[in-house]
Structures are given as C-alpha cells and as structure tokens.
Amino acid sequence: MTIDLMMAAWTLVLAFVQVLLFDIARTSQYGLKWNTSPRDGEMPPLSARAERLRRAQDNLYETLPLFLGAVLIAHAAGRANEITALGAQIYFWGRVVYVPLYAFGVPQVRSLVWLVSTVGLIMVASQILLP
C-alpha cells in the first residue's frame, strides 16, 4: 500500500478515535444511564471540553471527504507521487496534532496547525488538478 493510501486509512482511524473521544466526554458528563437511554429528554449544555471535542470532530469531517477523494482520484488517475505522499502525511499528522490543541483550548497554534494540514490537502489536490 502506498504512503498516501496508508495515511487515508489512518485518517479514518483518527475519525473513529475522535468519535470515541467525544462520546466518552459526553457520557462522562451525562452518565451511562443517559447513554443507553433513548435520549429523549432535554439535557444541560455540554462541558467546554466536550463541546471542543465535538467541534474538532466536525472540523475533521469538513475536510475528510475532500482528502479521501483527492487521494483516491490521484491513485485512479495515476497521479500519485512523492508530493501526494508528503501532502497526505502533512494532512494526517496535522489533524492528529489538531485534536488535543482544540480539546485543551489552545488558541492561535490550533489555527496554525489547521492551516498546515490544509496545505497537505492542497498538495494532494494539486497533483490531480495541475497538468
């Protein structure tokens, strides 16, 4: 398996980990009884950390289809190369670093890391869009 496909697979693992992190934070606040219930009642607002974990998950989901699509198109078109491999690694590791920065409310640096991961996505996309 190529590096960019491996990074795509690991990004799916990261997405699942983010689902679990948010669910753990929410369940620790509302309790196991709530988690196993139909969840029909009105609940108090989530803690700041749980909300940040939810937003970090939402943020990943905004770019995940673009990243996966770009990696798959690059492979299908025979355009995967060192740039797509490096871009995929930059995207993945940026997304990994982003989670704790967002969870712990680290300003500015979090946005910079998001920008770095976006550069990785652009690197992959550039190989399928540019001649």
Backbone as ProteinMPNN parsed JSONL, in Angstrom:
{"seq_chain_A": "MTIDLMMAAWTLVLAFVQVLLFDIARTSQYGLKWNTSPRDGEMPPLSARAERLRRAQDNLYETLPLFLGAVLIAHAAGRANEITALGAQIYFWGRVVYVPLYAFGVPQVRSLVWLVSTVGLIMVASQILLP", "coords_chain_A": {"N_chain_A": [[0.853, -1.18, 0.0], [0.519, 2.229, -0.769], [2.056, 5.235, 0.594], [0.312, 7.488, 0.714], [-2.228, 6.285, 0.511], [-2.115, 4.753, 2.826], [-2.026, 6.792, 4.736], [-4.562, 7.848, 4.313], [-6.109, 5.702, 5.207], [-5.321, 5.661, 7.926], [-6.295, 8.116, 8.651], [-8.996, 7.645, 8.657], [-9.087, 5.971, 10.883], [-8.353, 7.866, 12.791], [-10.629, 9.515, 12.641], [-12.546, 7.811, 13.738], [-11.481, 7.53, 16.32], [-11.84, 10.148, 17.2], [-14.628, 10.252, 17.289], [-15.038, 8.466, 19.408], [-13.677, 9.833, 21.501], [-15.259, 12.147, 21.826], [-17.701, 10.917, 22.49], [-17.008, 9.64, 24.889], [-16.407, 11.871, 26.497], [-18.92, 13.121, 26.554], [-20.554, 11.096, 27.662], [-19.315, 10.806, 30.124], [-20.118, 13.119, 31.314], [-22.978, 13.127, 31.195], [-23.664, 10.559, 31.959], [-23.842, 6.924, 32.11], [-26.368, 5.805, 32.138], [-27.912, 7.697, 30.755], [-26.619, 7.478, 28.29], [-27.348, 4.943, 27.414], [-30.007, 5.208, 27.135], [-33.076, 6.289, 25.409], [-32.542, 8.929, 24.958], [-34.311, 11.122, 24.98], [-34.964, 13.295, 26.602], [-34.432, 16.754, 27.587], [-31.179, 17.978, 27.97], [-28.606, 19.371, 30.088], [-26.256, 21.925, 28.98], [-23.277, 20.818, 27.282], [-19.984, 20.273, 28.656], [-17.222, 22.573, 28.334], [-14.919, 21.311, 27.273], [-15.994, 18.938, 26.146], [-17.623, 20.078, 24.176], [-15.638, 21.283, 22.621], [-14.307, 19.004, 21.698], [-16.341, 17.937, 20.13], [-16.547, 19.951, 18.184], [-13.99, 19.768, 17.065], [-14.166, 17.251, 15.916], [-16.24, 17.743, 14.065], [-14.865, 19.565, 12.498], [-12.858, 17.978, 11.334], [-14.509, 16.354, 9.782], [-15.324, 18.132, 7.848], [-13.252, 18.374, 6.012], [-12.457, 15.779, 5.497], [-13.878, 14.187, 3.457], [-12.948, 15.534, 1.183], [-10.188, 15.145, 1.327], [-9.986, 12.294, 1.237], [-11.191, 11.854, -1.245], [-9.401, 13.238, -2.947], [-7.012, 11.769, -2.591], [-7.824, 9.238, -3.536], [-8.601, 9.837, -6.184], [-6.15, 10.709, -7.188], [-4.748, 8.305, -7.175], [-6.341, 6.685, -8.86], [-6.098, 8.062, -11.234], [-3.487, 7.753, -11.794], [-1.753, 9.643, -10.803], [-0.552, 9.764, -8.371], [2.208, 10.494, -6.33], [5.444, 11.538, -5.051], [4.757, 14.005, -3.992], [2.006, 13.815, -3.427], [2.171, 11.841, -1.506], [3.708, 13.091, 0.523], [2.025, 15.288, 1.039], [-0.262, 13.954, 1.999], [0.745, 12.868, 4.355], [1.372, 15.205, 5.767], [-1.193, 16.306, 6.009], [-2.488, 14.277, 7.569], [-0.871, 14.109, 9.99], [-1.08, 16.742, 10.841], [-3.813, 16.826, 11.415], [-3.886, 15.006, 13.523], [-2.385, 16.337, 15.513], [-3.996, 18.536, 15.831], [-6.289, 17.737, 17.293], [-5.76, 17.405, 20.235], [-4.922, 20.035, 20.693], [-7.217, 21.539, 20.146], [-9.007, 20.319, 21.943], [-7.948, 21.054, 24.429], [-8.177, 23.747, 24.293], [-6.261, 25.476, 23.092], [-5.365, 28.443, 21.76], [-4.679, 30.167, 18.603], [-2.232, 28.575, 17.912], [-3.565, 26.235, 17.361], [-5.077, 27.026, 15.131], [-3.013, 27.541, 13.339], [-1.958, 24.972, 13.026], [-4.157, 23.776, 11.817], [-4.074, 25.144, 9.398], [-1.648, 24.182, 8.364], [-2.314, 21.462, 7.995], [-4.221, 21.797, 6.026], [-2.657, 22.739, 3.937], [-1.35, 20.365, 3.335], [-3.513, 18.904, 2.282], [-4.033, 20.492, 0.025], [-1.67, 20.057, -1.366], [-1.973, 17.37, -2.142], [-4.298, 17.587, -3.733], [-3.379, 19.318, -5.694], [-1.89, 17.765, -7.408], [-3.693, 16.38, -8.899], [-5.1, 18.306, -10.165], [-3.456, 20.08, -11.501], [-1.614, 20.287, -14.565]], "CA_chain_A": [[0.0, 0.0, 0.0], [1.318, 3.452, -0.853], [2.021, 6.087, 1.783], [-0.887, 8.322, 0.76], [-3.365, 5.429, 0.856], [-1.951, 4.412, 4.242], [-2.442, 7.966, 5.509], [-6.019, 7.917, 4.205], [-6.644, 4.688, 6.123], [-5.094, 6.111, 9.299], [-7.189, 9.247, 8.902], [-10.277, 7.034, 9.047], [-8.912, 5.558, 12.284], [-8.421, 9.105, 13.572], [-12.038, 9.936, 12.695], [-13.214, 6.938, 14.712], [-10.972, 7.916, 17.647], [-12.495, 11.399, 17.571], [-15.993, 9.893, 17.68], [-14.95, 7.894, 20.746], [-13.303, 10.865, 22.467], [-16.441, 12.965, 22.102], [-18.683, 10.092, 23.198], [-16.522, 9.454, 26.261], [-16.589, 13.139, 27.213], [-20.363, 13.34, 26.741], [-21.061, 10.091, 28.597], [-18.802, 11.09, 31.468], [-20.902, 14.223, 31.86], [-24.405, 12.792, 31.317], [-23.797, 9.264, 32.598], [-24.08, 5.731, 31.314], [-27.813, 5.613, 32.013], [-28.331, 8.555, 29.649], [-26.04, 6.967, 27.051], [-28.079, 3.744, 26.996], [-31.432, 5.55, 27.07], [-33.462, 6.818, 24.1], [-32.038, 10.305, 24.897], [-35.431, 11.976, 24.611], [-35.096, 14.476, 27.459], [-33.547, 17.918, 27.437], [-30.006, 17.848, 28.832], [-27.863, 20.626, 30.262], [-25.182, 22.089, 27.98], [-22.053, 20.04, 27.471], [-18.824, 20.991, 29.168], [-16.429, 23.24, 27.294], [-14.044, 20.333, 26.625], [-16.816, 18.075, 25.291], [-18.01, 20.886, 23.012], [-14.463, 21.438, 21.761], [-14.095, 17.72, 21.033], [-17.36, 17.841, 19.079], [-16.177, 20.86, 17.097], [-12.81, 19.205, 16.399], [-14.695, 16.173, 15.073], [-16.929, 18.396, 12.942], [-13.854, 20.181, 11.644], [-12.264, 16.914, 10.524], [-15.499, 15.898, 8.804], [-15.433, 19.116, 6.765], [-12.212, 18.156, 5.001], [-12.203, 14.353, 5.283], [-14.265, 13.718, 2.111], [-12.061, 16.157, 0.191], [-8.9, 14.453, 1.412], [-10.131, 10.931, 0.727], [-11.434, 11.96, -2.68], [-8.166, 13.642, -3.637], [-6.08, 10.634, -2.581], [-8.335, 8.179, -4.424], [-8.519, 10.307, -7.574], [-4.733, 10.694, -7.566], [-4.373, 6.921, -7.487], [-7.096, 6.21, -10.028], [-5.601, 8.769, -12.419], [-2.055, 7.512, -11.947], [-1.048, 10.889, -10.48], [0.055, 9.675, -7.035], [3.663, 10.634, -6.416], [6.07, 11.965, -3.788], [4.043, 15.173, -3.466], [0.764, 13.344, -2.797], [2.567, 11.11, -0.297], [4.077, 14.079, 1.535], [0.82, 16.035, 1.381], [-1.121, 13.097, 2.821], [1.36, 12.784, 5.684], [1.201, 16.508, 6.416], [-2.609, 16.399, 6.379], [-2.781, 13.357, 8.678], [-0.218, 14.496, 11.24], [-1.697, 17.994, 11.259], [-5.105, 16.5, 12.03], [-3.608, 14.357, 14.811], [-1.958, 17.379, 16.453], [-5.128, 19.454, 15.994], [-7.271, 17.247, 18.274], [-5.501, 17.853, 21.609], [-4.867, 21.502, 20.756], [-8.6, 22.01, 20.238], [-9.607, 19.795, 23.179], [-7.459, 21.814, 25.578], [-8.457, 25.163, 24.079], [-5.054, 26.231, 22.763], [-5.68, 29.336, 20.628], [-3.693, 30.52, 17.59], [-1.453, 27.427, 17.456], [-4.541, 25.324, 16.768], [-5.389, 27.529, 13.79], [-1.821, 27.344, 12.521], [-1.903, 23.542, 12.712], [-5.216, 23.554, 10.827], [-3.563, 25.662, 8.13], [-0.627, 23.241, 7.894], [-2.994, 20.276, 7.463], [-4.871, 22.213, 4.783], [-1.592, 22.759, 2.926], [-1.186, 18.973, 2.927], [-4.639, 18.584, 1.4], [-3.813, 21.21, -1.237], [-0.584, 19.372, -2.062], [-2.542, 16.191, -2.798], [-5.229, 18.046, -4.786], [-2.644, 19.969, -6.798], [-1.365, 16.755, -8.328], [-4.753, 15.921, -9.8], [-5.693, 19.467, -10.836], [-2.461, 20.76, -12.342], [-1.084, 19.381, -15.612]], "C_chain_A": [[0.896, 1.239, 0.0], [1.141, 4.293, 0.415], [0.731, 6.904, 1.838], [-2.139, 7.501, 1.044], [-3.309, 5.006, 2.322], [-2.395, 5.578, 5.126], [-3.961, 8.155, 5.452], [-6.656, 6.918, 5.168], [-6.475, 5.122, 7.577], [-5.96, 7.328, 9.648], [-8.588, 8.743, 9.249], [-10.22, 6.532, 10.488], [-9.003, 6.78, 13.191], [-9.86, 9.593, 13.703], [-12.793, 9.103, 13.714], [-12.767, 7.279, 16.133], [-11.653, 9.208, 18.112], [-13.954, 11.162, 17.959], [-15.979, 9.366, 19.113], [-14.617, 8.94, 21.799], [-14.497, 11.745, 22.836], [-17.476, 12.164, 22.886], [-18.279, 9.856, 24.648], [-16.739, 10.72, 27.075], [-18.062, 13.384, 27.518], [-20.932, 12.36, 27.756], [-20.549, 10.34, 30.006], [-19.567, 12.234, 32.121], [-22.352, 13.811, 32.139], [-24.658, 11.437, 31.961], [-24.147, 8.135, 31.649], [-25.578, 5.481, 31.12], [-28.356, 6.46, 30.847], [-27.872, 7.962, 28.318], [-26.816, 5.762, 26.521], [-29.585, 3.98, 26.915], [-31.792, 6.014, 25.657], [-33.059, 8.284, 23.899], [-33.115, 11.303, 24.462], [-35.482, 13.285, 25.392], [-34.107, 15.574, 27.12], [-32.409, 17.779, 28.437], [-29.332, 19.209, 28.991], [-26.758, 20.726, 29.207], [-23.976, 21.224, 28.313], [-20.956, 20.917, 28.053], [-18.054, 21.622, 28.007], [-15.545, 22.242, 26.557], [-14.833, 19.413, 25.701], [-17.246, 18.831, 24.034], [-16.832, 21.077, 22.059], [-14.147, 20.148, 21.022], [-15.105, 17.514, 19.907], [-16.998, 18.726, 17.893], [-14.936, 20.365, 16.351], [-13.227, 18.074, 15.461], [-15.402, 16.752, 13.855], [-15.924, 18.987, 11.959], [-13.175, 19.137, 10.765], [-13.233, 16.495, 9.429], [-15.689, 16.883, 7.657], [-14.424, 18.838, 5.65], [-11.97, 16.688, 4.681], [-12.658, 13.862, 3.909], [-13.372, 14.293, 1.014], [-10.721, 15.434, 0.149], [-8.989, 13.053, 0.816], [-10.352, 10.937, -0.786], [-10.172, 12.293, -3.445], [-7.169, 12.487, -3.701], [-6.542, 9.557, -3.559], [-8.273, 8.584, -5.895], [-7.066, 10.294, -8.052], [-4.297, 9.279, -7.939], [-5.063, 6.417, -8.742], [-6.556, 6.823, -11.32], [-4.113, 8.526, -12.662], [-1.22, 8.736, -11.623], [-0.431, 10.876, -9.08], [1.57, 9.703, -7.185], [4.208, 11.071, -5.06], [5.324, 13.146, -3.163], [2.734, 14.746, -2.811], [1.082, 12.594, -1.508], [2.915, 12.079, 0.832], [2.856, 14.872, 1.984], [-0.105, 15.24, 2.276], [-0.569, 12.974, 4.241], [1.188, 14.095, 6.456], [-0.246, 16.673, 6.873], [-2.89, 15.537, 7.604], [-2.164, 13.834, 9.983], [-0.723, 15.847, 11.751], [-3.021, 17.749, 11.956], [-4.919, 15.838, 13.391], [-3.257, 15.404, 15.864], [-3.122, 18.314, 16.784], [-6.064, 19.032, 17.129], [-6.943, 17.694, 19.699], [-5.414, 19.374, 21.734], [-6.267, 22.084, 20.896], [-9.224, 21.573, 21.562], [-9.196, 20.609, 24.403], [-7.55, 23.324, 25.379], [-7.24, 26.017, 23.798], [-5.354, 27.125, 21.552], [-4.477, 29.533, 19.712], [-2.909, 29.317, 17.052], [-2.376, 26.421, 16.77], [-4.866, 25.748, 15.335], [-4.213, 27.363, 12.841], [-1.699, 25.882, 12.1], [-2.978, 23.188, 11.685], [-4.727, 23.99, 9.448], [-2.521, 24.711, 7.538], [-1.303, 22.002, 7.297], [-3.696, 20.598, 6.146], [-3.854, 22.306, 3.644], [-1.334, 21.33, 2.43], [-2.284, 18.534, 1.976], [-4.458, 19.24, 0.033], [-2.696, 20.549, -2.046], [-1.106, 18.145, -2.811], [-3.416, 16.63, -3.969], [-4.485, 18.648, -5.965], [-2.161, 18.959, -7.83], [-2.43, 16.202, -9.266], [-5.354, 17.073, -10.593], [-4.736, 20.179, -11.784], [-1.91, 19.78, -13.367], [0.264, 18.802, -15.251]], "O_chain_A": [[1.911, 1.279, 0.694], [0.21, 4.089, 1.194], [0.116, 7.006, 2.899], [-3.03, 7.973, 1.75], [-4.344, 4.913, 2.982], [-3.059, 5.376, 6.142], [-4.572, 8.574, 6.435], [-7.621, 7.241, 5.86], [-7.398, 4.965, 8.377], [-6.311, 7.534, 10.81], [-9.285, 9.359, 10.055], [-11.195, 6.654, 11.228], [-9.652, 6.737, 14.236], [-10.264, 10.04, 14.777], [-13.598, 9.638, 14.476], [-13.589, 7.312, 17.049], [-12.0, 9.34, 19.285], [-14.459, 11.814, 18.873], [-16.803, 9.765, 19.935], [-15.209, 8.939, 22.878], [-14.718, 12.049, 24.008], [-18.063, 12.674, 23.841], [-19.129, 9.871, 25.538], [-17.201, 10.656, 28.214], [-18.408, 13.808, 28.621], [-21.714, 12.753, 28.621], [-21.269, 10.11, 30.978], [-19.652, 12.307, 33.346], [-22.889, 14.117, 33.204], [-25.756, 11.189, 32.459], [-24.668, 8.345, 30.554], [-26.003, 5.005, 30.068], [-29.166, 5.982, 30.053], [-28.624, 7.941, 27.344], [-26.926, 5.582, 25.308], [-30.348, 3.05, 26.655], [-30.915, 6.122, 24.8], [-33.213, 8.825, 22.803], [-32.853, 12.211, 23.674], [-35.995, 14.283, 24.886], [-33.092, 15.349, 26.46], [-32.64, 17.496, 29.612], [-29.47, 20.086, 28.138], [-26.374, 19.719, 28.611], [-23.696, 20.939, 29.477], [-20.999, 22.144, 27.954], [-18.226, 21.241, 26.849], [-15.429, 22.316, 25.334], [-14.391, 19.133, 24.586], [-17.23, 18.268, 22.939], [-17.0, 21.038, 20.84], [-13.763, 20.181, 19.853], [-14.763, 16.98, 18.852], [-17.123, 18.313, 16.739], [-14.843, 20.525, 15.134], [-12.707, 17.953, 14.352], [-15.181, 16.295, 12.733], [-16.111, 18.918, 10.745], [-12.94, 19.381, 9.581], [-12.832, 16.301, 8.281], [-16.172, 16.495, 6.593], [-14.722, 19.047, 4.474], [-11.329, 16.384, 3.675], [-11.888, 13.172, 3.24], [-13.074, 13.615, 0.03], [-10.188, 15.147, -0.923], [-8.162, 12.672, -0.013], [-9.773, 10.129, -1.512], [-9.899, 11.693, -4.485], [-6.553, 12.252, -4.741], [-5.737, 9.026, -4.323], [-7.933, 7.769, -6.753], [-6.786, 9.911, -9.188], [-3.562, 9.085, -8.907], [-4.431, 5.79, -9.592], [-6.557, 6.18, -12.37], [-3.547, 9.037, -13.628], [-0.097, 8.864, -12.11], [0.15, 11.873, -8.652], [2.139, 9.033, -8.046], [3.516, 10.984, -4.046], [5.268, 13.267, -1.939], [2.382, 15.26, -1.749], [0.344, 12.701, -0.528], [2.467, 11.904, 1.965], [2.672, 15.104, 3.179], [-0.677, 15.789, 3.218], [-1.328, 12.978, 5.211], [0.893, 14.088, 7.651], [-0.5, 17.125, 7.989], [-3.47, 16.018, 8.578], [-2.867, 13.951, 10.987], [-0.787, 16.068, 12.96], [-3.325, 18.382, 12.968], [-5.702, 16.076, 14.311], [-3.774, 15.362, 16.98], [-3.213, 18.823, 17.901], [-6.578, 19.886, 17.851], [-7.793, 18.323, 20.33], [-5.788, 19.936, 22.763], [-6.482, 23.013, 21.675], [-9.892, 22.365, 22.227], [-10.002, 20.829, 25.307], [-7.055, 24.092, 26.205], [-7.188, 27.172, 24.222], [-5.571, 26.625, 20.448], [-3.371, 29.099, 20.037], [-2.926, 29.069, 15.847], [-2.028, 25.835, 15.744], [-4.921, 24.91, 14.434], [-4.406, 27.073, 11.661], [-1.374, 25.589, 10.949], [-2.732, 22.388, 10.783], [-4.938, 23.294, 8.455], [-2.523, 24.467, 6.332], [-0.917, 21.541, 6.223], [-3.755, 19.755, 5.251], [-4.176, 21.978, 2.502], [-1.125, 21.116, 1.236], [-2.016, 17.868, 0.976], [-4.703, 18.612, -0.997], [-2.77, 20.488, -3.274], [-0.737, 17.905, -3.96], [-3.287, 16.102, -5.073], [-4.913, 18.505, -7.11], [-2.042, 19.288, -9.011], [-2.111, 15.625, -10.305], [-6.045, 16.846, -11.586], [-5.162, 20.806, -12.754], [-1.756, 18.593, -13.083], [0.832, 18.03, -16.024]]}, "name": "protein", "num_of_chains": 1, "seq": "MTIDLMMAAWTLVLAFVQVLLFDIARTSQYGLKWNTSPRDGEMPPLSARAERLRRAQDNLYETLPLFLGAVLIAHAAGRANEITALGAQIYFWGRVVYVPLYAFGVPQVRSLVWLVSTVGLIMVASQILLP"}
